[in-house]
PDB file of C-alpha atoms in Angstrom:
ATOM      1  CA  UNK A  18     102.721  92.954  77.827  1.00 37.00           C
ATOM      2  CA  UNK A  19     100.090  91.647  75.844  1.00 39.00           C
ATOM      3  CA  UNK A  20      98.915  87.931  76.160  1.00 40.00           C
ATOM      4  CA  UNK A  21      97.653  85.324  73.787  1.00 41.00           C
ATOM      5  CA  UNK A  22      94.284  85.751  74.055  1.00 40.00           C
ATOM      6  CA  UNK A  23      93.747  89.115  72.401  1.00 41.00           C
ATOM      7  CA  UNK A  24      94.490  87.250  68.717  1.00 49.00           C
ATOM      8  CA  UNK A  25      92.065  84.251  68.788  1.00 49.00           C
ATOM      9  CA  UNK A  26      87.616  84.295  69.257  1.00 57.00           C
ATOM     10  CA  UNK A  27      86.239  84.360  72.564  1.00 65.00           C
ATOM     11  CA  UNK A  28      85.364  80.420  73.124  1.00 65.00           C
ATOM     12  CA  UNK A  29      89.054  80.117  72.099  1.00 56.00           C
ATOM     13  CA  UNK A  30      90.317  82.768  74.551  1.00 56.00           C
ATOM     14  CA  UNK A  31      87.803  81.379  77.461  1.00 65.00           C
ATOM     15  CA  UNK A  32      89.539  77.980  76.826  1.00 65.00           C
ATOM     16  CA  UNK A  33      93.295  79.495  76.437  1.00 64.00           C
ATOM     17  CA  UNK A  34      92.513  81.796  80.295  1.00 70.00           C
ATOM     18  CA  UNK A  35      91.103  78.348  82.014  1.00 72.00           C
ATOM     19  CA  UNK A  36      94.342  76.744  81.383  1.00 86.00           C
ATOM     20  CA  UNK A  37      96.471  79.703  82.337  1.00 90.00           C
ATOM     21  CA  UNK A  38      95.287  78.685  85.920  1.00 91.00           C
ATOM     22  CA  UNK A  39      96.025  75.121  85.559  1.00 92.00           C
ATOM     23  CA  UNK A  40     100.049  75.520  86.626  1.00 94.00           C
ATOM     24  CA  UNK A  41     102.631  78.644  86.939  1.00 95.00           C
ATOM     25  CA  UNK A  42     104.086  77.503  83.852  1.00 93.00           C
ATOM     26  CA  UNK A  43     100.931  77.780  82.018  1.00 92.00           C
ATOM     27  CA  UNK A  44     100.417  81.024  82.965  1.00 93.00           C
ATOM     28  CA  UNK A  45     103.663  82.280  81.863  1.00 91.00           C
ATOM     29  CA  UNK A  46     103.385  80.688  78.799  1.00 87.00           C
ATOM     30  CA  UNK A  47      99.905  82.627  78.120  1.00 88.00           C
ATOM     31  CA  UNK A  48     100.809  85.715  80.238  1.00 87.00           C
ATOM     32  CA  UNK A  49     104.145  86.132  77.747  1.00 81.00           C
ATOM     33  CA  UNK A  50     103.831  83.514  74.464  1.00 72.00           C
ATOM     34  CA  UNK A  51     106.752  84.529  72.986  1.00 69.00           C
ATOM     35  CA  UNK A  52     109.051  85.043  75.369  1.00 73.00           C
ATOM     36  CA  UNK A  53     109.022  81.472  77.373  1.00 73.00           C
ATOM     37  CA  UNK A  54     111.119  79.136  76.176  1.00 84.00           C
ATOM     38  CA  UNK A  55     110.253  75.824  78.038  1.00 89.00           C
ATOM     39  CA  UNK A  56     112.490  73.325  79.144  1.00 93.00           C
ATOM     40  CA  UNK A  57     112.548  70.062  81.085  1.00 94.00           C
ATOM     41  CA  UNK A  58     112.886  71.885  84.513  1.00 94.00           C
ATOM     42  CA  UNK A  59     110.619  74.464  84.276  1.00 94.00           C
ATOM     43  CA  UNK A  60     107.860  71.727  84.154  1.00 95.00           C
ATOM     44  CA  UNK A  61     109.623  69.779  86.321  1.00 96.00           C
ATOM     45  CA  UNK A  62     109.294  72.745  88.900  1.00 96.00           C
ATOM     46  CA  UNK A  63     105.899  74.043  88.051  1.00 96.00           C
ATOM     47  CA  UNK A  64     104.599  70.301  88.788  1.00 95.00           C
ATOM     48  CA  UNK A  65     105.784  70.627  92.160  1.00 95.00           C
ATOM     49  CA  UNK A  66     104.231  74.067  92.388  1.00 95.00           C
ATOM     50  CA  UNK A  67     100.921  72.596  91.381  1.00 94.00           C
ATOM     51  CA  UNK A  68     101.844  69.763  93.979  1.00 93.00           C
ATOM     52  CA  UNK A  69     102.564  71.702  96.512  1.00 92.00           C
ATOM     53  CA  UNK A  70      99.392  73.682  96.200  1.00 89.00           C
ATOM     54  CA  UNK A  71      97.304  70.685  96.479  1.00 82.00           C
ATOM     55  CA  UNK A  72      99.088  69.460 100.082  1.00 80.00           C
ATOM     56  CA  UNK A  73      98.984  71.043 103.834  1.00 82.00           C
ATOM     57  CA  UNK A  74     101.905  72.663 105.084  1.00 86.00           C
ATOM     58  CA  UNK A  75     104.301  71.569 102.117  1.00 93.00           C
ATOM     59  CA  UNK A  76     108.093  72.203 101.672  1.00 96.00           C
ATOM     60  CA  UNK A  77     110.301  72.602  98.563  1.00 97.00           C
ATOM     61  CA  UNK A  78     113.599  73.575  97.600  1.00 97.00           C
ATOM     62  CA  UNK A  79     114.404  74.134  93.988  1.00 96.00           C
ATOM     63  CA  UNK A  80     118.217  74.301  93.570  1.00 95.00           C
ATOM     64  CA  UNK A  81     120.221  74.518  89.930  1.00 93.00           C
ATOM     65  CA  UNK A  82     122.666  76.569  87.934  1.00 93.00           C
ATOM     66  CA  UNK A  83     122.100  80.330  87.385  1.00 89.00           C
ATOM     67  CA  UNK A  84     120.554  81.635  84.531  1.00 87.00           C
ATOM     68  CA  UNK A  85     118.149  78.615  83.531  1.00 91.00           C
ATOM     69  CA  UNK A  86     114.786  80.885  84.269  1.00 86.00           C
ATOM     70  CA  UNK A  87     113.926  79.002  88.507  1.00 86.00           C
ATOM     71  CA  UNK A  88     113.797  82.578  89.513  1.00 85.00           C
ATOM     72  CA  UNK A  89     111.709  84.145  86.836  1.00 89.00           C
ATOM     73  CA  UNK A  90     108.801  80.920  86.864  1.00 93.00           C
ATOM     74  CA  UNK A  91     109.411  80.033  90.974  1.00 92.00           C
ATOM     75  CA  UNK A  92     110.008  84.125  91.753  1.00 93.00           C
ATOM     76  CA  UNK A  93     107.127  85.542  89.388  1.00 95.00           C
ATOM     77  CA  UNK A  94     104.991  83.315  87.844  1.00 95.00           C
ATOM     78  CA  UNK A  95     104.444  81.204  90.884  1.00 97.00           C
ATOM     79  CA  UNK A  96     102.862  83.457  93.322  1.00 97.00           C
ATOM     80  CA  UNK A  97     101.348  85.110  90.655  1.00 97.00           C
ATOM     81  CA  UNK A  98      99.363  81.915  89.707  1.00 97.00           C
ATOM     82  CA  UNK A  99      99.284  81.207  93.818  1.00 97.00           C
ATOM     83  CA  UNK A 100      97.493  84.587  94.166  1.00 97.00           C
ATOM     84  CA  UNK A 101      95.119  84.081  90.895  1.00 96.00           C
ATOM     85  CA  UNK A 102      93.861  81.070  92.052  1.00 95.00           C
ATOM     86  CA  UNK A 103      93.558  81.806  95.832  1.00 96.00           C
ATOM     87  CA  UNK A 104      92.880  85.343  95.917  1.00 97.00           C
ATOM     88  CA  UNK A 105      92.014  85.413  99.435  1.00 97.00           C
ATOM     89  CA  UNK A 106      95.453  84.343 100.629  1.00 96.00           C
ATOM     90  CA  UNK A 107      98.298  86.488 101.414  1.00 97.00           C
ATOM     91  CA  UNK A 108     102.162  85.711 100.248  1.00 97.00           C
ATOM     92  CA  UNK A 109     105.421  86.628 101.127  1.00 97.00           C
ATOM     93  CA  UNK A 110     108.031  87.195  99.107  1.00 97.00           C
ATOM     94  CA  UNK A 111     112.225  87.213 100.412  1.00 97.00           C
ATOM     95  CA  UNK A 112     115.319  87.383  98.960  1.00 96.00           C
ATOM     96  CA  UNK A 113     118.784  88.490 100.331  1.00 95.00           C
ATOM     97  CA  UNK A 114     118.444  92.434  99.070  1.00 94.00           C
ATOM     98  CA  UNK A 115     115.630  94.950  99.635  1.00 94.00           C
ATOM     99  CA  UNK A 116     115.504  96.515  96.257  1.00 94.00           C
ATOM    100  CA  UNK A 117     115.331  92.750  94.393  1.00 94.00           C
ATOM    101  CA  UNK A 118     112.395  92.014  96.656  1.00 95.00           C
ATOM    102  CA  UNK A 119     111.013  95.209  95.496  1.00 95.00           C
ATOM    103  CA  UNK A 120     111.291  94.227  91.705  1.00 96.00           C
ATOM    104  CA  UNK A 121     109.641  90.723  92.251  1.00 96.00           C
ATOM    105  CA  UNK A 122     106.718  92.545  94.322  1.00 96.00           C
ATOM    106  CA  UNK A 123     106.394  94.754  91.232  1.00 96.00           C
ATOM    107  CA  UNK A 124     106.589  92.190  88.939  1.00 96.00           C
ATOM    108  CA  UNK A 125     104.181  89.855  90.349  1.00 97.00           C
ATOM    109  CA  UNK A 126     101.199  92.716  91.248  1.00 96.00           C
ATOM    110  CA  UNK A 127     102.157  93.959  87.117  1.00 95.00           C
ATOM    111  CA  UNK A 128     100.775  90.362  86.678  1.00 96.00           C
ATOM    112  CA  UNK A 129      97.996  90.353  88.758  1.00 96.00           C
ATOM    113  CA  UNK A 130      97.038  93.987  87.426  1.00 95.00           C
ATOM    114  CA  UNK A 131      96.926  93.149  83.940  1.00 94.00           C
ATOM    115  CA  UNK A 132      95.162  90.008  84.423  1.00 93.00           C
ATOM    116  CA  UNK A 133      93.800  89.450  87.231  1.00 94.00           C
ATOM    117  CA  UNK A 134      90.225  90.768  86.294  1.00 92.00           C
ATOM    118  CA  UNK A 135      89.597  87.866  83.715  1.00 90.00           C
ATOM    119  CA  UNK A 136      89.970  85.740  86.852  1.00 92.00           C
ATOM    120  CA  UNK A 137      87.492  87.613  89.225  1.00 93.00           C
ATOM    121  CA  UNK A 138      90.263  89.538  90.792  1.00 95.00           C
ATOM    122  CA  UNK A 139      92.672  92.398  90.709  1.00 96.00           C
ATOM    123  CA  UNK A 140      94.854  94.668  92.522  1.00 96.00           C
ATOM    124  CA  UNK A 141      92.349  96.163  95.612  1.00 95.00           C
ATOM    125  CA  UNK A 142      92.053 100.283  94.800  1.00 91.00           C
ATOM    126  CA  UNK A 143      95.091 102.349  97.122  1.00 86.00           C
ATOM    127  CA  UNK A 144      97.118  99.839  97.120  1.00 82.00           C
ATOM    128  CA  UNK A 145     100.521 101.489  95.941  1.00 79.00           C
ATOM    129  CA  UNK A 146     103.267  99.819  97.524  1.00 91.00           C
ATOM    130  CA  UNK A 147     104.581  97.397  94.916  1.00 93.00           C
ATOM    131  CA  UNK A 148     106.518  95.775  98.305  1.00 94.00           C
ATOM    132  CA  UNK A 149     102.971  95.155 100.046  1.00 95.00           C
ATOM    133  CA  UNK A 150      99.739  95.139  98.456  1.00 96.00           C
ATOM    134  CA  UNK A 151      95.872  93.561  98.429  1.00 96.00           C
ATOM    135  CA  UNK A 152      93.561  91.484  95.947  1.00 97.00           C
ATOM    136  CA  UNK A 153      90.235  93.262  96.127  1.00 96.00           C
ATOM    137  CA  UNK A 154      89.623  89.436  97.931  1.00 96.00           C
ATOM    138  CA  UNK A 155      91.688  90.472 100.682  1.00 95.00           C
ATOM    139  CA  UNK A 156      94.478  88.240  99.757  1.00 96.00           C
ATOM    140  CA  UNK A 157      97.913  89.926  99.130  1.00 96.00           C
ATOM    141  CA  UNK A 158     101.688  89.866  98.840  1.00 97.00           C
ATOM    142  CA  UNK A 159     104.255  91.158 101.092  1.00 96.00           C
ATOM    143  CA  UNK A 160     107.861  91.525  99.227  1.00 96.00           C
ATOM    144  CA  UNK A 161     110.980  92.112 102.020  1.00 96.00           C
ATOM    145  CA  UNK A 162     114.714  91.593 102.158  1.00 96.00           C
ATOM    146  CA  UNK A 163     116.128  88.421 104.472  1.00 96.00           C
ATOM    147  CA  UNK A 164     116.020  90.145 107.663  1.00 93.00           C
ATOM    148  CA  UNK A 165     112.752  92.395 106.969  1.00 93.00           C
ATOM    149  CA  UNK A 166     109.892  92.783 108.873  1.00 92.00           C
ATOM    150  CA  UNK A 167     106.794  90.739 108.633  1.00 93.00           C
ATOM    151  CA  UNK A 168     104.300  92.058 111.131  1.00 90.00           C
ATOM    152  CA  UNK A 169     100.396  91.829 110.945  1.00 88.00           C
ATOM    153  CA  UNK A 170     101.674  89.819 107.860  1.00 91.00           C
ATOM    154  CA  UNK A 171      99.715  85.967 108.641  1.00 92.00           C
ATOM    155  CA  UNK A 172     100.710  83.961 104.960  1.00 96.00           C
ATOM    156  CA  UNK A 173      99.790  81.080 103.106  1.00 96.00           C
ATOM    157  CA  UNK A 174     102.714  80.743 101.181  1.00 97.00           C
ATOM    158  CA  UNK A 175     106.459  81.907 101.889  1.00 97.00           C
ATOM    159  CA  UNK A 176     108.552  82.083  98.781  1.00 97.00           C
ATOM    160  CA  UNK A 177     112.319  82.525  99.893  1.00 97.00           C
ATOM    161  CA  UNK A 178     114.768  83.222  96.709  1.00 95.00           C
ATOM    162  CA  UNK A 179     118.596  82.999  97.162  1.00 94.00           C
ATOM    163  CA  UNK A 180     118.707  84.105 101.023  1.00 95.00           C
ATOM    164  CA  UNK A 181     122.914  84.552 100.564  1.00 95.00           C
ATOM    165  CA  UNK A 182     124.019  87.106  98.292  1.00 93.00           C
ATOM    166  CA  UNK A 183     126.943  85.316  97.303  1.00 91.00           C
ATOM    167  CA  UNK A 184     130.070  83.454  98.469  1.00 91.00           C
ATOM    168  CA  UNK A 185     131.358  86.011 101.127  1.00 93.00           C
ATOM    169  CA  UNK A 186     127.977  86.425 102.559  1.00 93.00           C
ATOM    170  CA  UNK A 187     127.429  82.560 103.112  1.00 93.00           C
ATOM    171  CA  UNK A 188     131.264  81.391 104.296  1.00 95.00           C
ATOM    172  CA  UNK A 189     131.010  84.398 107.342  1.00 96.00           C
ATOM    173  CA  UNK A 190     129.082  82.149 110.056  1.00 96.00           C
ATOM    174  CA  UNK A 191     127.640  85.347 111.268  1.00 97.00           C
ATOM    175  CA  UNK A 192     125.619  85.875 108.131  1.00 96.00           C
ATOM    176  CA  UNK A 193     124.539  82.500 107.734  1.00 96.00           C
ATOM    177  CA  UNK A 194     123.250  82.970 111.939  1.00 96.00           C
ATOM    178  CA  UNK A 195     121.427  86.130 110.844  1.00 96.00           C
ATOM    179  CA  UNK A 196     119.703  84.444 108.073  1.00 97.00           C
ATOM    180  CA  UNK A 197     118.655  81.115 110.195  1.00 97.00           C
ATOM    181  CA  UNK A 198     117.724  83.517 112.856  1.00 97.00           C
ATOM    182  CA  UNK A 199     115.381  85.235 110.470  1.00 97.00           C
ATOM    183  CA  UNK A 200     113.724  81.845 109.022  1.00 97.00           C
ATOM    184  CA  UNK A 201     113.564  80.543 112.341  1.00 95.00           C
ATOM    185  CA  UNK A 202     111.752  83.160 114.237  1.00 94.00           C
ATOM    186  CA  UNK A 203     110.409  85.526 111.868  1.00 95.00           C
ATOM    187  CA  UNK A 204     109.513  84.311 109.039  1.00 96.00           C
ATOM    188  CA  UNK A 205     107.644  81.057 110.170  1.00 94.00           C
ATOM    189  CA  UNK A 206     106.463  82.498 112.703  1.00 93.00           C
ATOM    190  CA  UNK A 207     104.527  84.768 110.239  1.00 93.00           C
ATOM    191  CA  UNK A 208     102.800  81.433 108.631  1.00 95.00           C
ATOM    192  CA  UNK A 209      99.156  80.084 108.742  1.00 93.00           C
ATOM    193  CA  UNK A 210      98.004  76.877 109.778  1.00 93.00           C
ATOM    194  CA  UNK A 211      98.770  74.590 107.074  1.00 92.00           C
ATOM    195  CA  UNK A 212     100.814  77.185 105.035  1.00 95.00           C
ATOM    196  CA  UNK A 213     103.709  76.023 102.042  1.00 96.00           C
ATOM    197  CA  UNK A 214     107.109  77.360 101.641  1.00 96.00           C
ATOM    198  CA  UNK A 215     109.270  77.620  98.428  1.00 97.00           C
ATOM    199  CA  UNK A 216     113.247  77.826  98.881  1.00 97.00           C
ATOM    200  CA  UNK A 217     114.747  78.790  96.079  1.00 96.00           C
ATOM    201  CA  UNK A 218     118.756  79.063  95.824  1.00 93.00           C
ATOM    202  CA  UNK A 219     122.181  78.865  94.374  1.00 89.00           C
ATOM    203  CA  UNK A 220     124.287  76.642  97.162  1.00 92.00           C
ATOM    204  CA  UNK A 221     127.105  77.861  98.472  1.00 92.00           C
ATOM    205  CA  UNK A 222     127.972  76.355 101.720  1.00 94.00           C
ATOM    206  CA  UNK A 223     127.075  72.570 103.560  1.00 94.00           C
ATOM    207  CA  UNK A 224     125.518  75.135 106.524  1.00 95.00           C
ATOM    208  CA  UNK A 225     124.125  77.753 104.431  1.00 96.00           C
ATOM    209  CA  UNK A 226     120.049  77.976 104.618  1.00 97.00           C
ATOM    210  CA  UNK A 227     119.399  75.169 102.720  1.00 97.00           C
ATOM    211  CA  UNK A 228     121.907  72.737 104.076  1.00 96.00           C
ATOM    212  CA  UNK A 229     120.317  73.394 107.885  1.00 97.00           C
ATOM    213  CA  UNK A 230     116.949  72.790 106.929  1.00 97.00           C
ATOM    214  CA  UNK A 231     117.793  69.606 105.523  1.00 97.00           C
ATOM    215  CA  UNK A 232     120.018  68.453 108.362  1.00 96.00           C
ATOM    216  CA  UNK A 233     117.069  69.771 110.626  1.00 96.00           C
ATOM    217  CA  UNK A 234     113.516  68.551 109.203  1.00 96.00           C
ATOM    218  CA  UNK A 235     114.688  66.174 105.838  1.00 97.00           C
ATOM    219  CA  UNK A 236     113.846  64.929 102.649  1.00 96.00           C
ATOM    220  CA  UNK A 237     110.637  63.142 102.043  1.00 95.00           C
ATOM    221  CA  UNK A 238     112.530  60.319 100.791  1.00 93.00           C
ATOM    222  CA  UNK A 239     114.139  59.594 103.718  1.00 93.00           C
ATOM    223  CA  UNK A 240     110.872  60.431 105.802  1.00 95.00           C
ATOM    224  CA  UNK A 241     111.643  64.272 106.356  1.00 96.00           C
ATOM    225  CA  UNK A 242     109.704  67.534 104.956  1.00 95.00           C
ATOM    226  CA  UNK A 243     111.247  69.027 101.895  1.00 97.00           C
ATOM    227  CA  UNK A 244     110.840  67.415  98.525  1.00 96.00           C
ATOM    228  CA  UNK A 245     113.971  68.509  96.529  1.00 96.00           C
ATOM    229  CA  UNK A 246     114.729  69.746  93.387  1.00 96.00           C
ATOM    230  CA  UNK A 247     118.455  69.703  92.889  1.00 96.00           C
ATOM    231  CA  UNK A 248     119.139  69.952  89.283  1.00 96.00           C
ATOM    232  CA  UNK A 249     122.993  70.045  88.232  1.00 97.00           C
ATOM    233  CA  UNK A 250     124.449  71.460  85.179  1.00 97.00           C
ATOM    234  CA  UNK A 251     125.570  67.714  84.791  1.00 98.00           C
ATOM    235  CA  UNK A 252     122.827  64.599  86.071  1.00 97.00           C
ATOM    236  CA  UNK A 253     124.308  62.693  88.989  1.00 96.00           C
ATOM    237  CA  UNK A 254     122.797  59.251  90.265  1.00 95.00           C
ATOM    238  CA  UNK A 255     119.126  59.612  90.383  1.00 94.00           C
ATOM    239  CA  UNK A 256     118.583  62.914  88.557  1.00 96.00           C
ATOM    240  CA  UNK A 257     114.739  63.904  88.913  1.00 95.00           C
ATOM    241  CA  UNK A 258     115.250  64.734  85.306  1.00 96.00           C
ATOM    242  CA  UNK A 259     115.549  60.985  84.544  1.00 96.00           C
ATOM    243  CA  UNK A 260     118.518  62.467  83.010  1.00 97.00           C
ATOM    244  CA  UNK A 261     121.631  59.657  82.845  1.00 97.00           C
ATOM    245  CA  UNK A 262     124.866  60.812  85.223  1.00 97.00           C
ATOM    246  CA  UNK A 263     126.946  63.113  83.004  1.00 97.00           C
ATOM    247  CA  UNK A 264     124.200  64.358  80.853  1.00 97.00           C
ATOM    248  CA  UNK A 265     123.613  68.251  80.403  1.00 97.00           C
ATOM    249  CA  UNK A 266     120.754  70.383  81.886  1.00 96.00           C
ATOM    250  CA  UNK A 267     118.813  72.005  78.932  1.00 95.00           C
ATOM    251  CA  UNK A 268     119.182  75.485  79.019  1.00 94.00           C
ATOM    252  CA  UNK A 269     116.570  78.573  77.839  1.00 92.00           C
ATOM    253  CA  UNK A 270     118.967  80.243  75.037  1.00 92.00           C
ATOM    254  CA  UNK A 271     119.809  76.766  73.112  1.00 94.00           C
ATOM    255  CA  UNK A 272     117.583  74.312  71.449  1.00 93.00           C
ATOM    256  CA  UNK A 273     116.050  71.537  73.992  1.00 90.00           C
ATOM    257  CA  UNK A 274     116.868  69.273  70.531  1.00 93.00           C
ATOM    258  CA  UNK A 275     120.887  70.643  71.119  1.00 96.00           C
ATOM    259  CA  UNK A 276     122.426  68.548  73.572  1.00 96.00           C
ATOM    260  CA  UNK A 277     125.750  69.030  71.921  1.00 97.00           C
ATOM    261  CA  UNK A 278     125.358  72.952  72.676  1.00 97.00           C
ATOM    262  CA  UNK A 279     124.081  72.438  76.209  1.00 96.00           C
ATOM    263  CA  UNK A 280     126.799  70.243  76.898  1.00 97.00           C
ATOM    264  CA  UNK A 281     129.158  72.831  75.189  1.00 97.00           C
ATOM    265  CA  UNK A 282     128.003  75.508  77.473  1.00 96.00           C
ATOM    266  CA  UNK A 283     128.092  74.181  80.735  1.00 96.00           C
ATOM    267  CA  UNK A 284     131.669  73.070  80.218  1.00 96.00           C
ATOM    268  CA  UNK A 285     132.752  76.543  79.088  1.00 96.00           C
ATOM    269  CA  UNK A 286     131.063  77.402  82.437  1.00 94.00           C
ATOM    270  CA  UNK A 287     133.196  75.150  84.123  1.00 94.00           C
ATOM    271  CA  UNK A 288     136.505  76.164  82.775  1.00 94.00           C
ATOM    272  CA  UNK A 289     135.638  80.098  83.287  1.00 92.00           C
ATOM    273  CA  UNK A 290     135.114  78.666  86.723  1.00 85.00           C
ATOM    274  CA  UNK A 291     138.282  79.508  88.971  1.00 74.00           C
ATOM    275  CA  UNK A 292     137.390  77.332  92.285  1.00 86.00           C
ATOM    276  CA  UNK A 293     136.754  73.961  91.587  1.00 90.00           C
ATOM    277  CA  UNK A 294     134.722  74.295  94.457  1.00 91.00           C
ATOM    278  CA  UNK A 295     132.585  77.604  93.396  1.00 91.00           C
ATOM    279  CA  UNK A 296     131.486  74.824  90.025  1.00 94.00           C
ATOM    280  CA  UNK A 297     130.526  71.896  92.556  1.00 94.00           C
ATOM    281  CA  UNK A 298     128.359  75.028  94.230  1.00 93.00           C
ATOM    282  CA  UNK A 299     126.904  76.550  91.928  1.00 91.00           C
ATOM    283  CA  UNK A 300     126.773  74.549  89.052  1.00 95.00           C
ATOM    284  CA  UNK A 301     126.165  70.989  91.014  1.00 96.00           C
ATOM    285  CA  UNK A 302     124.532  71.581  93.756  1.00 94.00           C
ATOM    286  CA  UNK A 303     127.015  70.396  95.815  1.00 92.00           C
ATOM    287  CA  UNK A 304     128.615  72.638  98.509  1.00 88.00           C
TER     288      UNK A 304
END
């Protein structure tokens, strides 16, 4: 993976790695310039990443259709950027499996590794793991499945990424218990004074992780914690998009210019969708 900066002068590459720290989305656009195609809700998202970096103890929840790139810029970039700027921290990583915690561990220290030394950092010398590993600052990142251990693990930033594994897993009431359970007592228990937390996930239930932490602690709006991101595959009544009810989220493999074709594709989504209720889940954000 080779980034921007290796094809322009050195006052242009100095100016092109100061901006790479300025959001997540700016980094992945330098880390990987032809591979990012940007849409409406990845800055949308990496503006409340930058946000949220600039508060004390802050709370979002990103929630919209699959496959429109939250999980690569939230999952990756995100902590990667986090860790870049703040190398003295320490960040965990969760999602519902093991081995996918394992592949966002390795993907974010393959960031840090490559360039973290233009940014007076790096990967600290023995550290192996990919699934827990040190900044020569100190700082780190601890990847685990939902359920996983956290131990000797004090963070400044919890990044939680689709806690259910999918529609069985959140309907069984015991499942959704083990994951609360997990939140609840291990996993804040594990942050710092003043430390931020990222939820990231597809909704599947009105009691599934998401849907308890907003019926617990609230939306900002209505003078609780989380700030939300819910971004539907069709706008509803005050879209954060500014998007008008009915109209289409952008998506990464058609033309931002191509409403038409976004439009097209989210409605073949909905008619290869067999529960209307599985669409108002997954594609709405609306369990």
């Amino acid at each position: 993976m080779k980034s921007a900066v290796a094809r322009v002068d050195p006052d242009t590459a100095h100016r092109l790695e100061s901006a790479a720290l300025y959001s997540p989305l700016s980094l992945a656009m330098w880390a990987r310039p032809r591979h990012y195609n940007v849409r409406a809700h990845h800055r949308l998202i990496s503006r409340a990443w930058s946000d949220m970096a600039g508060g004390h103890g802050e709370r979002l929840l990103v929630t919209c259709p699959p496959q429109v790139g939250k999980s690569e810029l939230s999952s990756v970039y995100a902590p990667a950027w986090w860790l870049l700027n703040h190398p003295e921290q320490r960040v965990v990583i969760a999602t519902y499996a093991d081995h996918l915690a394992q592949e966002k561990g390795r993907e974010v220290r393959a960031v840090i590794s490559e360039h973290g030394h233009r940014f007076g950092t790096g990967v600290r010398r023995g550290s192996a793991s990919v699934t827990d590993w040190r900044t020569v600052q100190g700082g780190g990142l601890r990847a685990v499945g939902v359920g996983g251990s956290l131990v000797g693990f004090p963070a400044q930033l919890a990044l939680v990424d689709d806690p259910h594994k999918d529609r069985e897993h959140a309907d069984s009431k015991v499942m959704r218990g083990r994951v609360w359970k997990w939140w609840s007592s291990v996993l804040t228990s594990r942050l710092a004074p003043g430390a931020s937390a990222c939820l990231i996930m597809t909704r599947w239930h009105p009691q599934d992780l998401a849907g308890l932490l907003l019926n617990r602690e609230g939306r900002i709006e209505e003078g609780g914690r989380w700030r939300v991101l819910e971004l539907p595959a069709f706008a509803v009544e005050g879209d954060p998009l500014g998007r008008a009810p009915g109209d289409p989220l952008p998506h990464p493999a058609i033309d931002e210019a191509d409403v038409a074709g976004a439009r097209a594709h989210w409605e073949a989504q909905r008619a290869a969708t067999v529960l209307p209720r599985d669409w108002a889940s997954l594609y709405q954000c609306s369990p």
